[in-house]
Coordinates of C-alpha atoms in Angstrom, one line a residue:
Chain A
X1009 CA -135.5 -132.2 97.1
X1010 CA -133.7 -135.3 97.9
X1011 CA -130.3 -136.1 95.5
X1012 CA -131.9 -138.7 94.0
X1013 CA -134.2 -136.0 92.6
X1014 CA -131.7 -133.5 91.5
X1015 CA -129.9 -136.9 89.3
X1016 CA -133.4 -137.7 88.4
X1017 CA -133.3 -134.0 86.7
X1018 CA -130.4 -133.0 85.3
X1019 CA -130.8 -136.4 83.0
X1020 CA -133.8 -134.9 82.1
X1021 CA -132.3 -131.6 81.0
X1022 CA -130.0 -134.2 79.3
X1023 CA -132.3 -134.3 76.5
X1024 CA -131.9 -130.7 75.5
X1025 CA -130.2 -129.3 73.0
X1026 CA -126.6 -128.9 73.5
X1027 CA -126.4 -125.1 73.2
X1028 CA -129.4 -124.5 75.7
X1029 CA -128.3 -126.5 78.7
X1030 CA -124.9 -124.6 78.7
X1031 CA -126.9 -121.8 78.9
X1032 CA -129.8 -122.4 80.9
X1033 CA -129.7 -126.0 81.9
X1034 CA -128.7 -125.0 85.8
X1035 CA -131.0 -121.6 85.7
X1036 CA -133.5 -124.5 84.7
X1037 CA -132.7 -126.5 87.4
X1038 CA -133.0 -124.0 89.8
X1039 CA -136.4 -122.8 88.9
X1040 CA -137.7 -127.0 89.0
X1041 CA -135.7 -127.1 92.7
X1042 CA -137.3 -124.1 93.6
X1043 CA -141.3 -125.3 92.3
X1044 CA -141.3 -128.9 94.3
X1045 CA -141.7 -130.9 90.2
X1046 CA -143.8 -133.8 89.9
X1047 CA -143.9 -136.6 87.3
X1048 CA -146.2 -134.1 85.1
X1049 CA -142.9 -131.5 84.9
X1050 CA -141.0 -134.1 84.4
X1051 CA -142.6 -135.0 80.8
X1052 CA -143.2 -131.1 81.4
X1053 CA -139.7 -131.7 80.4
X1054 CA -139.3 -134.4 77.9
X1055 CA -142.0 -132.0 75.9
X1056 CA -139.5 -128.8 75.8
X1057 CA -136.1 -131.2 75.0
X1058 CA -138.5 -132.3 72.0
X1059 CA -139.4 -128.6 70.8
X1060 CA -136.4 -127.3 71.3
X1061 CA -134.8 -130.0 68.8
X1062 CA -137.5 -129.7 66.7
X1063 CA -137.1 -126.0 66.4
X1064 CA -132.8 -126.4 66.2
X1065 CA -133.3 -128.8 63.1
X1066 CA -135.9 -127.2 61.1
X1067 CA -133.7 -123.8 61.9
X1068 CA -137.5 -121.8 62.7
X1069 CA -134.8 -120.4 65.4
X1070 CA -133.0 -118.0 63.6
X1071 CA -130.0 -119.1 63.8
X1072 CA -129.6 -119.4 60.0
X1073 CA -128.9 -117.2 57.4
X1074 CA -131.3 -118.3 54.0
X1075 CA -129.0 -115.9 51.6
X1076 CA -125.2 -117.2 53.1
X1077 CA -126.4 -120.9 52.2
X1078 CA -128.3 -120.1 48.8
X1079 CA -124.5 -118.5 48.2
X1080 CA -123.0 -120.8 49.8
X1081 CA -124.5 -123.6 47.3
X1082 CA -124.4 -121.1 44.2
X1083 CA -120.4 -121.8 44.5
X1084 CA -120.2 -125.5 45.1
X1085 CA -123.6 -127.4 44.1
X1086 CA -121.6 -126.4 40.7
X1087 CA -118.6 -128.6 41.4
X1088 CA -120.5 -131.0 43.3
X1089 CA -122.3 -132.1 40.1
X1090 CA -119.8 -132.1 38.3
X1091 CA -119.4 -135.9 39.6
X1092 CA -122.7 -136.8 37.9
X1093 CA -121.2 -137.1 35.3
X1094 CA -118.5 -139.7 35.8
X1095 CA -120.9 -142.4 34.2
X1096 CA -120.2 -140.7 31.5
X1097 CA -116.7 -140.8 31.3
X1098 CA -116.5 -144.1 33.1
X1099 CA -118.7 -144.5 28.7
X1100 CA -115.3 -142.1 27.1
X1101 CA -113.1 -144.3 29.3
X1102 CA -114.3 -148.0 28.3
X1103 CA -114.0 -147.0 24.6
X1104 CA -111.1 -146.1 24.9
X1105 CA -109.5 -148.2 26.4
X1106 CA -111.2 -150.5 23.5
X1107 CA -110.1 -148.2 20.7
X1108 CA -113.6 -147.5 19.9
X1109 CA -113.9 -144.1 20.6
X1110 CA -114.2 -143.0 17.1
X1111 CA -117.2 -145.5 17.6
X1112 CA -119.0 -144.5 20.3
X1113 CA -122.6 -143.6 19.8
X1114 CA -123.6 -141.2 21.5
X1115 CA -126.9 -142.9 23.3
X1116 CA -124.3 -144.1 25.3
X1117 CA -124.1 -140.9 26.9
X1118 CA -127.4 -139.6 26.8
X1119 CA -127.1 -136.6 30.0
X1120 CA -123.6 -135.3 28.5
X1121 CA -125.1 -132.4 27.3
X1122 CA -126.1 -131.6 30.5
X1123 CA -122.8 -132.8 32.5
X1124 CA -121.1 -129.8 29.7
X1125 CA -123.1 -127.7 30.7
X1126 CA -122.6 -127.6 34.3
X1127 CA -118.6 -127.9 33.2
X1128 CA -118.8 -124.7 31.8
X1129 CA -121.1 -123.2 34.8
X1130 CA -118.7 -123.9 37.8
X1131 CA -116.0 -122.9 35.4
X1132 CA -117.9 -119.7 35.9
X1133 CA -118.7 -119.4 39.5
X1134 CA -115.3 -119.9 40.5
X1135 CA -114.6 -116.6 38.0
X1136 CA -117.4 -115.4 40.7
X1137 CA -119.2 -115.3 37.1
X1138 CA -122.8 -114.8 39.3
X1139 CA -125.0 -114.5 35.7
X1140 CA -123.7 -115.7 33.2
X1141 CA -123.1 -118.3 35.6
X1142 CA -127.7 -118.9 36.2
X1143 CA -128.5 -118.8 32.9
X1144 CA -126.0 -121.8 31.9
X1145 CA -127.5 -123.6 35.4
X1146 CA -130.7 -122.6 34.0
X1147 CA -130.1 -124.1 30.6
X1148 CA -128.0 -127.5 32.4
X1149 CA -131.8 -127.9 33.8
X1150 CA -133.8 -127.2 30.9
X1151 CA -131.4 -129.7 28.8
X1152 CA -131.6 -132.3 31.8
X1153 CA -135.3 -132.4 31.7
X1154 CA -136.0 -132.4 28.1
X1155 CA -133.2 -135.2 27.6
X1156 CA -135.1 -137.8 29.0
X1157 CA -138.1 -137.2 26.0
X1158 CA -135.0 -137.1 23.3
X1159 CA -133.1 -140.0 24.1
X1160 CA -135.5 -143.1 23.5
X1161 CA -132.7 -144.9 25.4
X1162 CA -132.2 -142.6 28.9
X1163 CA -134.7 -143.0 31.9
X1164 CA -134.9 -141.6 34.9
X1165 CA -133.1 -142.6 37.7
X1166 CA -132.5 -141.9 41.3
X1167 CA -129.2 -140.6 40.4
X1168 CA -130.5 -138.1 38.0
X1169 CA -133.6 -137.1 39.9
X1170 CA -130.9 -136.0 43.2
X1171 CA -128.7 -134.7 40.7
X1172 CA -131.5 -132.6 39.1
X1173 CA -132.6 -131.3 42.8
X1174 CA -129.4 -129.9 43.4
X1175 CA -129.5 -128.5 40.0
X1176 CA -132.3 -126.7 40.0
X1177 CA -131.4 -125.7 43.9
X1178 CA -128.6 -124.3 42.5
X1179 CA -129.8 -122.8 39.7
X1180 CA -132.0 -120.6 42.4
X1181 CA -129.2 -120.1 44.4
X1182 CA -127.5 -118.0 41.0
X1183 CA -130.3 -115.9 40.4
X1184 CA -131.4 -114.8 43.5
X1185 CA -128.2 -114.7 46.7
X1186 CA -125.5 -112.9 46.9
X1187 CA -123.7 -114.8 44.4
X1188 CA -120.6 -117.1 44.7
X1189 CA -117.7 -114.3 45.3
X1190 CA -120.3 -114.0 49.3
X1191 CA -119.5 -117.2 49.0
X1192 CA -116.4 -117.5 48.9
X1193 CA -116.1 -115.5 51.1
X1194 CA -117.4 -117.9 53.5
X1195 CA -115.9 -121.2 52.6
X1196 CA -113.4 -119.7 51.4
X1197 CA -110.1 -121.5 49.5
X1198 CA -110.1 -124.7 52.0
X1199 CA -114.6 -125.2 51.3
X1200 CA -113.3 -125.1 47.2
X1201 CA -111.1 -127.0 47.8
X1202 CA -112.3 -130.0 49.9
X1203 CA -115.4 -129.9 47.2
X1204 CA -112.6 -130.2 44.2
X1205 CA -111.4 -133.5 46.5
X1206 CA -115.1 -134.2 47.0
X1207 CA -115.8 -134.3 43.8
X1208 CA -112.9 -136.7 42.9
X1209 CA -113.4 -139.7 45.7
X1210 CA -116.8 -139.9 44.3
X1211 CA -116.3 -140.3 41.3
X1212 CA -113.3 -143.0 42.4
X1213 CA -116.1 -145.0 44.7
X1214 CA -118.2 -145.0 41.8
X1215 CA -115.1 -146.5 39.2
X1216 CA -112.7 -148.6 41.8
X1217 CA -114.8 -149.5 44.7
X1218 CA -116.5 -153.6 44.2
X1219 CA -119.9 -153.4 43.2
X1220 CA -123.3 -155.3 44.8
X1221 CA -122.7 -157.0 48.3
X1222 CA -125.3 -158.9 49.9
X1223 CA -126.6 -157.1 53.7
X1224 CA -129.0 -159.7 54.7
X1225 CA -131.5 -159.7 51.8
X1226 CA -131.2 -156.8 50.6
X1227 CA -128.5 -155.9 47.9
X1228 CA -126.1 -153.1 48.5
X1229 CA -124.6 -151.1 45.5
X1230 CA -121.8 -150.6 47.4
X1231 CA -120.1 -148.2 44.9
X1232 CA -122.7 -146.4 44.7
X1233 CA -123.1 -146.0 48.7
X1234 CA -119.8 -144.8 48.4
X1235 CA -120.0 -142.3 46.2
X1236 CA -122.9 -140.9 48.2
X1237 CA -121.2 -140.8 51.6
X1238 CA -118.4 -139.3 50.4
X1239 CA -120.5 -136.8 48.8
X1240 CA -122.9 -136.1 51.7
X1241 CA -119.2 -136.2 54.1
X1242 CA -116.9 -133.4 51.6
X1243 CA -120.3 -130.9 51.6
X1244 CA -120.2 -130.5 55.5
X1245 CA -116.9 -130.4 55.4
X1246 CA -116.6 -128.1 53.0
X1247 CA -119.6 -126.6 54.8
X1248 CA -117.3 -126.1 58.6
X1249 CA -115.2 -122.9 58.0
X1250 CA -118.7 -121.1 57.3
X1251 CA -118.2 -118.7 60.0
X1252 CA -121.8 -119.1 61.5
X1253 CA -122.5 -123.2 62.1
X1254 CA -126.2 -123.3 60.9
X1255 CA -126.3 -121.4 57.8
X1256 CA -122.7 -124.0 57.3
X1257 CA -124.9 -127.1 58.1
X1258 CA -128.0 -126.3 56.6
X1259 CA -125.6 -125.7 54.1
X1260 CA -124.1 -129.0 53.5
X1261 CA -127.5 -130.7 54.1
X1262 CA -128.1 -128.9 50.6
X1263 CA -125.5 -129.4 48.6
X1264 CA -126.0 -133.4 50.5
X1265 CA -129.7 -133.3 48.1
X1266 CA -128.5 -136.3 46.0
X1267 CA -127.1 -138.7 48.5
X1268 CA -131.2 -137.8 49.9
X1269 CA -132.8 -138.5 47.2
X1270 CA -130.4 -141.8 46.9
X1271 CA -131.3 -143.3 50.2
X1272 CA -135.0 -142.2 49.9
X1273 CA -135.2 -144.0 46.5
X1274 CA -133.3 -147.4 47.9
X1275 CA -135.6 -147.6 50.5
X1276 CA -138.9 -147.1 48.5
X1277 CA -137.6 -149.8 45.9
X1278 CA -135.4 -152.1 48.1
X1279 CA -137.0 -152.1 51.5
X1280 CA -141.1 -151.0 50.6
X1281 CA -140.1 -152.3 46.8
X1282 CA -143.7 -152.6 45.2
X1283 CA -146.3 -151.8 44.0
X1284 CA -145.7 -148.6 46.5
X1285 CA -143.4 -147.7 44.1
X1286 CA -145.2 -147.9 40.9
X1287 CA -147.4 -145.0 41.7
X1288 CA -145.8 -142.5 40.1
X1289 CA -147.6 -140.3 42.3
X1290 CA -146.3 -141.8 45.9
X1291 CA -142.5 -142.1 43.7
X1292 CA -142.7 -138.3 43.1
X1293 CA -143.8 -137.4 46.7
X1294 CA -140.9 -139.7 48.2
X1295 CA -138.0 -138.3 45.4
X1296 CA -138.8 -134.9 44.8
X1297 CA -141.6 -134.0 47.5
X1298 CA -139.9 -135.6 50.5
X1299 CA -135.9 -133.9 50.1
X1300 CA -137.7 -130.8 49.0
X1301 CA -139.8 -130.2 51.9
X1302 CA -137.0 -131.5 53.8
X1303 CA -135.0 -128.3 52.2
X1304 CA -137.4 -125.5 52.5
X1305 CA -138.0 -126.6 56.7
X1306 CA -134.0 -127.1 56.8
X1307 CA -133.2 -123.3 55.9
X1308 CA -136.5 -122.2 58.0
X1309 CA -138.3 -121.0 55.2
X1310 CA -141.1 -123.3 56.1
X1311 CA -141.9 -119.8 58.6
X1312 CA -145.8 -119.9 59.7
X1313 CA -144.8 -121.9 62.1
X1314 CA -142.7 -119.4 64.1
X1315 CA -145.9 -117.0 63.7
X1316 CA -147.9 -118.2 65.9
X1317 CA -145.5 -117.4 68.6
Chain B
X170 CA -142.9 -110.0 63.6
X171 CA -146.3 -110.7 62.8
X172 CA -150.3 -109.8 64.1
X173 CA -151.4 -113.6 64.2
X174 CA -152.7 -114.3 68.0
X175 CA -150.1 -115.0 70.8
X176 CA -150.8 -118.5 72.1
X177 CA -152.1 -117.7 75.8
X178 CA -148.9 -118.4 76.8
X179 CA -146.4 -116.3 74.9
X180 CA -149.3 -113.7 76.2
X181 CA -149.3 -114.1 80.0
X182 CA -144.9 -114.8 80.0
X183 CA -144.4 -111.3 77.8
X184 CA -147.5 -109.7 80.0
X185 CA -145.9 -111.3 83.8
X186 CA -142.3 -109.5 82.0
X187 CA -144.5 -105.5 80.7
X188 CA -143.7 -104.6 84.9
X189 CA -140.0 -105.2 85.2
X190 CA -137.7 -107.8 84.7
X191 CA -138.1 -111.2 85.8
X192 CA -136.7 -114.5 86.8
X193 CA -137.6 -118.0 85.8
X194 CA -139.3 -119.2 88.7
X195 CA -140.7 -114.9 88.8
X196 CA -142.1 -116.0 85.8
X197 CA -143.9 -118.6 86.2
X198 CA -145.3 -117.1 89.6
X199 CA -146.7 -113.7 88.1
X200 CA -148.2 -115.7 85.3
X201 CA -150.3 -118.1 87.8
X202 CA -151.1 -114.7 89.5
X203 CA -152.1 -112.7 86.3
X204 CA -154.6 -115.9 85.1
X205 CA -155.8 -115.8 88.7
X206 CA -154.1 -119.5 89.3
X207 CA -155.6 -120.8 86.3
X208 CA -152.5 -121.2 83.9
X209 CA -150.2 -122.4 85.6
X210 CA -146.6 -122.9 83.5
X211 CA -143.5 -124.9 84.1
X212 CA -140.3 -125.1 83.6
X213 CA -140.8 -127.1 79.8
X214 CA -142.3 -124.3 78.9
X215 CA -141.5 -121.6 79.9
X216 CA -137.9 -122.0 78.9
X217 CA -138.9 -123.2 75.0
X218 CA -141.0 -120.1 75.3
X219 CA -138.1 -118.3 76.3
X220 CA -135.8 -119.4 73.6
X221 CA -138.3 -118.7 70.9
X222 CA -139.3 -115.0 72.0
X223 CA -134.9 -114.5 72.5
X224 CA -134.2 -115.0 69.8
X225 CA -137.4 -112.7 68.2
X226 CA -136.1 -110.5 70.3
X227 CA -139.9 -109.8 71.6
X228 CA -137.1 -110.7 75.4
X229 CA -133.9 -109.8 76.1
X230 CA -131.2 -110.7 79.2
X231 CA -131.2 -108.0 81.3
X232 CA -128.7 -109.0 84.7
X233 CA -127.8 -112.7 86.4
X234 CA -127.4 -113.7 89.6
X235 CA -125.7 -116.6 92.0
X236 CA -128.1 -116.6 94.6
X237 CA -128.0 -120.3 97.0
X238 CA -124.8 -121.4 94.9
X239 CA -127.6 -121.1 91.8
X240 CA -127.2 -118.9 88.7
X241 CA -130.5 -116.6 88.1
X242 CA -131.0 -115.3 84.9
X243 CA -133.7 -112.0 84.9
X244 CA -135.7 -110.9 81.0
X245 CA -136.8 -108.5 81.0
X246 CA -139.5 -107.0 78.1
X247 CA -137.8 -105.2 74.6
X248 CA -139.6 -102.3 73.1
X249 CA -140.2 -104.9 70.7
X250 CA -141.7 -107.0 72.3
X251 CA -144.1 -104.3 74.3
X252 CA -145.0 -103.0 71.3
X253 CA -146.0 -106.9 70.3
X254 CA -147.3 -107.1 73.6
X255 CA -149.8 -103.7 72.5
X256 CA -150.8 -104.7 69.2
X257 CA -152.3 -108.6 70.9
X258 CA -154.4 -106.1 73.3
X259 CA -155.2 -103.7 71.5
X260 CA -156.6 -107.1 68.6
X261 CA -158.3 -108.6 72.6
X262 CA -159.8 -105.0 73.3
X263 CA -161.2 -104.8 69.8
X264 CA -162.9 -109.1 69.5
X265 CA -164.2 -107.9 73.8
X266 CA -165.4 -105.3 72.6
X267 CA -167.6 -106.7 69.8
X268 CA -168.5 -109.3 72.0
X269 CA -169.8 -107.7 74.4
X270 CA -172.0 -105.1 71.9
X271 CA -173.4 -108.4 70.5
X272 CA -174.4 -109.3 73.3
X273 CA -176.1 -106.9 75.2
X274 CA -178.2 -106.5 72.0
X275 CA -178.7 -109.4 73.0
X276 CA -179.3 -109.2 76.1
X277 CA -182.1 -106.4 75.6
X278 CA -183.8 -108.1 73.5
X279 CA -184.9 -110.6 75.5
X280 CA -183.9 -113.2 73.9
X281 CA -181.0 -115.1 75.8

């Protein structure tokens, strides 16, 4: 075995996930050196690396505790959702500034009841009242679903869809997980403080960041992108203190669902454009189907893949 | 744990470990021998399978040795893995028996 061949094998082994490389890299090299590898072995190594990355990505390797993921989401989800109230706060601030708050029509803030209920849920989870919080979370989701039929001037937007998805997952988490008390043990006070800071930063981005800029030929709402970047970054930071890193990463991913829906909507509307996004089935798949599939896969819920071991 | 059929490489790796602990290259040789040279596993396939089997607690690391300056890790079949292999053997035996019975009837009837 020449040094060149060994270097080539090491380069291929470098494609493997870091934990696997550290645990088995030298061992695999030894096996390869014993078996006089050819080009098929090289291809086989690449295939193995892809398979292991996919297993890590989809959480099929048993490293994710789904109950803990839901416990963290049950605690931090209601706090994160408060970010979505910024639109209504902006309206209230504008009318207050112009001295017309008393005359502000309620149609300016049609979704205010949703965020008001989520504010109650946030308070309840901080006091560890899981069951009551679950009831209010479902109530908030129902109100969220009913609003478009009751408020004639309010239409679904990508933001609302992302927040509704997170709201539904949070209600499920509060109903069927160990609850916010367990979540608090996992993320600690630091996780809660970081989440609240994330909400504050994301709201500030929405209110104060510059609006439209052109990236090439595509318009970009800078303030919205900053909101969702802050959300995704804050979710990662808040979940970093979860002892099991994979569980923490999955929880962060679920909390960042509105950012996923936002990015998908941007691709669908701005880049792909009509007529594709006019088709309701396409829109539902992009905005609901893909994020839900990612969450299920990311948390190892789609386990039949594993059962064919 | 599941009742689904095992893929052939998984079945052969478990079978290779049934007689006792083996290191990676030893498993490759054993699989080739068990399958009478029909199946030749490669390192990428073997370690992808081992990653899954260890995560499922069907296989565990038995011991490690350093030979010629290189790490050699031995793997063993766990009780859970042995039970899974036994289930698979029973399933295959039942299928084989059913196939044999039908083939015997077919040949006896002279329709072959």
